[in-house]
Tab-separated table of C-alpha atoms and ligand atoms in Angstrom:
chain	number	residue	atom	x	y	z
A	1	UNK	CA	134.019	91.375	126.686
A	2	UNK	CA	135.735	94.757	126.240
A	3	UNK	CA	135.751	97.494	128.875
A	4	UNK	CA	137.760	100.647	127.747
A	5	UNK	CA	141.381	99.441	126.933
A	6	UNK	CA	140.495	96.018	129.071
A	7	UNK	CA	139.527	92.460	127.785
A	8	UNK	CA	139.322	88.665	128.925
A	9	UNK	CA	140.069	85.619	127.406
A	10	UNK	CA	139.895	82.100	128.433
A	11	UNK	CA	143.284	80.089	127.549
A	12	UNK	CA	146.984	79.432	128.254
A	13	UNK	CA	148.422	82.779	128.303
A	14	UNK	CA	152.022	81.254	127.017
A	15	UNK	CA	149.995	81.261	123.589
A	16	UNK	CA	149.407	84.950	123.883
A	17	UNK	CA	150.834	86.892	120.761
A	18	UNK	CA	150.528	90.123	122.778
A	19	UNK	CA	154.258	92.477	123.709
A	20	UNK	CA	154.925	91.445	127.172
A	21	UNK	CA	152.972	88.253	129.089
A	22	UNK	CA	153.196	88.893	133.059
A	23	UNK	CA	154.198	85.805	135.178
A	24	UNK	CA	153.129	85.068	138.606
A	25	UNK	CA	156.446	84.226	140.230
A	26	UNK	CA	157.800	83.775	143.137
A	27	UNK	CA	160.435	86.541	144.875
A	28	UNK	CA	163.183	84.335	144.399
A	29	UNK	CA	162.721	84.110	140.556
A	30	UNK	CA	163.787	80.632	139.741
A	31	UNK	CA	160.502	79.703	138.671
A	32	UNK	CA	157.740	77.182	140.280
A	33	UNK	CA	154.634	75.377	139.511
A	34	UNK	CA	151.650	76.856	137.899
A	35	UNK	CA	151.736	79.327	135.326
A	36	UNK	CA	155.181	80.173	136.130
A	37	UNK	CA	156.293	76.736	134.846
A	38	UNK	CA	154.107	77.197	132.247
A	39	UNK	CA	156.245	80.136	130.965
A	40	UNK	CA	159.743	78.835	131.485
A	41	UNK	CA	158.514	75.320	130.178
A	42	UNK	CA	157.012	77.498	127.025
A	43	UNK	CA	159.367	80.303	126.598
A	44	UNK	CA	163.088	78.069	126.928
A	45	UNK	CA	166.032	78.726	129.282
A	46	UNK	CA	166.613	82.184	127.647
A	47	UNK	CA	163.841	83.289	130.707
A	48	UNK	CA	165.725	81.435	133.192
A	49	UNK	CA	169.112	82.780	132.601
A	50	UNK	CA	168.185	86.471	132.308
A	51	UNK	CA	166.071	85.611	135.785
A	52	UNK	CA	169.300	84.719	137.229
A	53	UNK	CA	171.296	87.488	135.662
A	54	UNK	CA	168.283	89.760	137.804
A	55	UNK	CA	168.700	87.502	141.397
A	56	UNK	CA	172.215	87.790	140.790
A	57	UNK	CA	172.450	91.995	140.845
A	58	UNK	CA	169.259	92.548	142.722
A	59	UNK	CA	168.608	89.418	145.084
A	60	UNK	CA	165.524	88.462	143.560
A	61	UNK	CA	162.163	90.680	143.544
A	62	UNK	CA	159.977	91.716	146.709
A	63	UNK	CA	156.282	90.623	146.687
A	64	UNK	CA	153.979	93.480	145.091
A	65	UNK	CA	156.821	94.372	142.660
A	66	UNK	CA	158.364	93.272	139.072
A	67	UNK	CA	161.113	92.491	136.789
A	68	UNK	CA	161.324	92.468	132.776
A	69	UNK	CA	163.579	89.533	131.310
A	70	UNK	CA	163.186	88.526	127.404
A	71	UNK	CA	160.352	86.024	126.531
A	72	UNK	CA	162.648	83.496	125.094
A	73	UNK	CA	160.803	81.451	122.797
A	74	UNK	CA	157.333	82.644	123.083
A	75	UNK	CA	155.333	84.309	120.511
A	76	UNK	CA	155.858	87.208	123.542
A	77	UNK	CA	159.063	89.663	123.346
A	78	UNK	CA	158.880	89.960	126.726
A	79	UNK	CA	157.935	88.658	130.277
A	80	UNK	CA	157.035	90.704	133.144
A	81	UNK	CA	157.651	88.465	136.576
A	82	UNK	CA	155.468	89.913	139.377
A	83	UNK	CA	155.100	88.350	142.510
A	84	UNK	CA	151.726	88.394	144.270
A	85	UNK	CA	151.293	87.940	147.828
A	86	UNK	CA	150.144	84.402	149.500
A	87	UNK	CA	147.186	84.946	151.071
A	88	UNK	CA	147.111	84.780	154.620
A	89	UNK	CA	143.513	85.588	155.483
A	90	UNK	CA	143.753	89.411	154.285
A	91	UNK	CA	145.197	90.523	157.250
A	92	UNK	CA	149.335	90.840	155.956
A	93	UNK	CA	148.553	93.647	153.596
A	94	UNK	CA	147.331	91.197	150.523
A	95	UNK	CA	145.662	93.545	149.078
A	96	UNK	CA	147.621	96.054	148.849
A	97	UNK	CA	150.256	93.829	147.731
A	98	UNK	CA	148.230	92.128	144.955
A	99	UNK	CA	146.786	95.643	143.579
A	100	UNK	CA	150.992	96.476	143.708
A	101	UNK	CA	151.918	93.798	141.827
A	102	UNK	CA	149.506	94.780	138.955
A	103	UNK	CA	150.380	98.559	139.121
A	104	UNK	CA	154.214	98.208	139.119
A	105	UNK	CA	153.330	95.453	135.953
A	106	UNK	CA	152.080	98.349	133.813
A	107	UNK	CA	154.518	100.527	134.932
A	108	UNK	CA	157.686	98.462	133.597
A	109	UNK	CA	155.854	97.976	130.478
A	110	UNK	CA	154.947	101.561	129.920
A	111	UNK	CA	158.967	102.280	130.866
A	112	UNK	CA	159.600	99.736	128.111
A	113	UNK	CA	157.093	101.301	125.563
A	114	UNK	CA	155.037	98.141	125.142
A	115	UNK	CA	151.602	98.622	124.088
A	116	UNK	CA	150.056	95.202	124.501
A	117	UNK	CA	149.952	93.047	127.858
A	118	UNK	CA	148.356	89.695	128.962
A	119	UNK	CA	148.106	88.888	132.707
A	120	UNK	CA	147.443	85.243	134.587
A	121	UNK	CA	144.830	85.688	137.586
A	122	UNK	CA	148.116	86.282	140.064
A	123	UNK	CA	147.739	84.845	143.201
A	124	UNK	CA	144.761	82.901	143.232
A	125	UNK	CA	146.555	79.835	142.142
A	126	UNK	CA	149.042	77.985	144.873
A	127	UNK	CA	149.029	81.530	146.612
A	128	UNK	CA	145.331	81.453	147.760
A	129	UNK	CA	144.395	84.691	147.494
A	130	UNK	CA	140.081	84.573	147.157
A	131	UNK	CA	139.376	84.811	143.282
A	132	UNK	CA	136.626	87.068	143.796
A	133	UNK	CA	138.719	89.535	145.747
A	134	UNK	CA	141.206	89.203	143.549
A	135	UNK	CA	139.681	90.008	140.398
A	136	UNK	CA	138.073	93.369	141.743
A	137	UNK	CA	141.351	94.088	142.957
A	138	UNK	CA	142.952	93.356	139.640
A	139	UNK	CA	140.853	95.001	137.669
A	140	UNK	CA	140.762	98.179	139.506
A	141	UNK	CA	144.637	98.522	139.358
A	142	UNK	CA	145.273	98.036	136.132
A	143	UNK	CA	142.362	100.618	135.571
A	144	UNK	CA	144.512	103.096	137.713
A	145	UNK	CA	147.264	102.266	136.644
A	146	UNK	CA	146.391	102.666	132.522
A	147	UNK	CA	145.470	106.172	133.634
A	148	UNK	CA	149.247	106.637	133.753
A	149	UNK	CA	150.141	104.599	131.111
A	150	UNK	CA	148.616	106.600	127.905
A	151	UNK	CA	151.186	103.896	125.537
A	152	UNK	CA	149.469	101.062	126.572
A	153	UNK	CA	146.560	100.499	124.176
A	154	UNK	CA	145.443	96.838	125.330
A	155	UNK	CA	145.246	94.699	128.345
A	156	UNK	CA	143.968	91.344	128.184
A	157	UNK	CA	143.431	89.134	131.624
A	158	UNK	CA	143.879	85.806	130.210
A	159	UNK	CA	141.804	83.134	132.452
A	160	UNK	CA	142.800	79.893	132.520
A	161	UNK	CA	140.501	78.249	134.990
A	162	UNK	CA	136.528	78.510	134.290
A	163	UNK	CA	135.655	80.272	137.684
A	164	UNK	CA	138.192	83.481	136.824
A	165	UNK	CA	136.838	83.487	133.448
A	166	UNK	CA	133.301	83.943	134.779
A	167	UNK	CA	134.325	86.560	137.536
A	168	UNK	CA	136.360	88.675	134.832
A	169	UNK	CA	133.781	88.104	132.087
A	170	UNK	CA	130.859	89.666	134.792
A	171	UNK	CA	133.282	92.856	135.996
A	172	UNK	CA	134.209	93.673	132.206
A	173	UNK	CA	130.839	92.438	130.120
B	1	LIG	N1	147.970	80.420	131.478
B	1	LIG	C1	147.239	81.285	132.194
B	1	LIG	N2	146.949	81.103	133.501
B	1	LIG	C2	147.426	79.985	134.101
B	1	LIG	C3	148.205	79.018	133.428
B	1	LIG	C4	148.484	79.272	132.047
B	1	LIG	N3	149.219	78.438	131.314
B	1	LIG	N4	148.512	78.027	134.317
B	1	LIG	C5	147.936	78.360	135.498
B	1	LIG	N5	147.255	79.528	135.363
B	1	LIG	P1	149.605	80.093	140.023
B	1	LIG	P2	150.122	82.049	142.180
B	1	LIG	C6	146.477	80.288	136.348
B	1	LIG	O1	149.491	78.976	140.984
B	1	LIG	O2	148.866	81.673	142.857
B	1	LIG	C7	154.369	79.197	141.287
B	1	LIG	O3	154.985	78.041	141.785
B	1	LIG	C8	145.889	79.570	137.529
B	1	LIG	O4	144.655	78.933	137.168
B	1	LIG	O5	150.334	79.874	138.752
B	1	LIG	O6	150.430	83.512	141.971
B	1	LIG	C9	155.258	80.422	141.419
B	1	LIG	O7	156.609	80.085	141.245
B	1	LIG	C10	145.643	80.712	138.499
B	1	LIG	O8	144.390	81.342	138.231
B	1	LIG	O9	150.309	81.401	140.706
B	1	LIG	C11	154.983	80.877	142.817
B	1	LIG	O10	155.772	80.180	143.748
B	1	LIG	C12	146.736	81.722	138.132
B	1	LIG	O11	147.335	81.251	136.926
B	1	LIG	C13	153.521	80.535	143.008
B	1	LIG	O12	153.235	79.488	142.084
B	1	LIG	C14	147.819	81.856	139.183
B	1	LIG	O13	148.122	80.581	139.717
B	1	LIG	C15	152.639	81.699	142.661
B	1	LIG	O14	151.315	81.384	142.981
């Protein structure tokens, strides 16, 4: 289950009593489907208006990066919204953009002196992006990116469908 700093659970990640929960949104940050509804449904309009406040200075967020807004009513201080890339058969720089979107994730919450994080499977919901691939990709990221990240003492991929929660269970076991 545990693999240096990294460890997988099957659930609903809005339950996660961790310091910041990562979103897979969308770049125009006004929420969506998915787990991203899941999040604002969970955590209250608190996420919504400080998403707004951030679209409103900055014009929402590219794909591959992130933004930190307050987690409203979840057991979570904070949410991290990155946007992942929709797949588009591999050939528009997915990859890079997916492994991005996990880096610049654990960044922010480094920046923000969080120690604890819990991230969806981005992507591979209504975005596509092959589960497999995506979970090597993941993993390896947030692997590189911990290296930079000494604060952060625990990362938890938090799988909500059955297939993910195999894929992460084999990389990590
Ligand atoms: N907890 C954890 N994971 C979840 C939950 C949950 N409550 N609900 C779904 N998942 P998706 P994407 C998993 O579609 O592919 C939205 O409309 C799901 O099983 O949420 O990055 C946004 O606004 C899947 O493995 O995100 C964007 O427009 C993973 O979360 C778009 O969808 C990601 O699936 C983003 O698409």
């Amino acid at each position: 289950m545990t693999g240096e700093h990294l460890q997988v659970v099957h659930g609903d990640i809005t339950r996660m009593e961790v310091d910041a929960v990562v979103n897979a949104a969308n770049s125009g940050l006004l929420g969506g489907g998915g787990v991203d509804g899941a999040i604002h449904g969970a955590g209250g309009p608190a996420i919504m208006a400080a998403c707004k406040a951030i679209r409103d200075a900055q014009g929402g967020c590219p794909t591959g990066e992130a933004v930190i807004t307050t987690g409203g009513l979840l057991p979570a201080p904070y949410v991290i919204h990155a946007v992942g890339p929709v797949w588009h058969g591999g050939s528009r720089d997915e990859d890079k953009q997916l492994a991005s979107a996990y880096r610049n994730s654990i960044r922010l919450a480094a920046e923000h002196h969080l120690r604890t994080v819990a991230f969806p499977n981005i992507s591979t919901g209504i975005y596509g992006f092959p589960r497999e691939r995506a979970a090597d990709i993941a993993i390896r990221a947030v692997r590189d990116a911990l290296a930079a990240a000494p604060g952060i003492e625990q990362v938890t991929f938090v799988c909500f469908d059955e297939e993910n929660y195999r894929l992460y269970r084999e990389r990590l076991a």
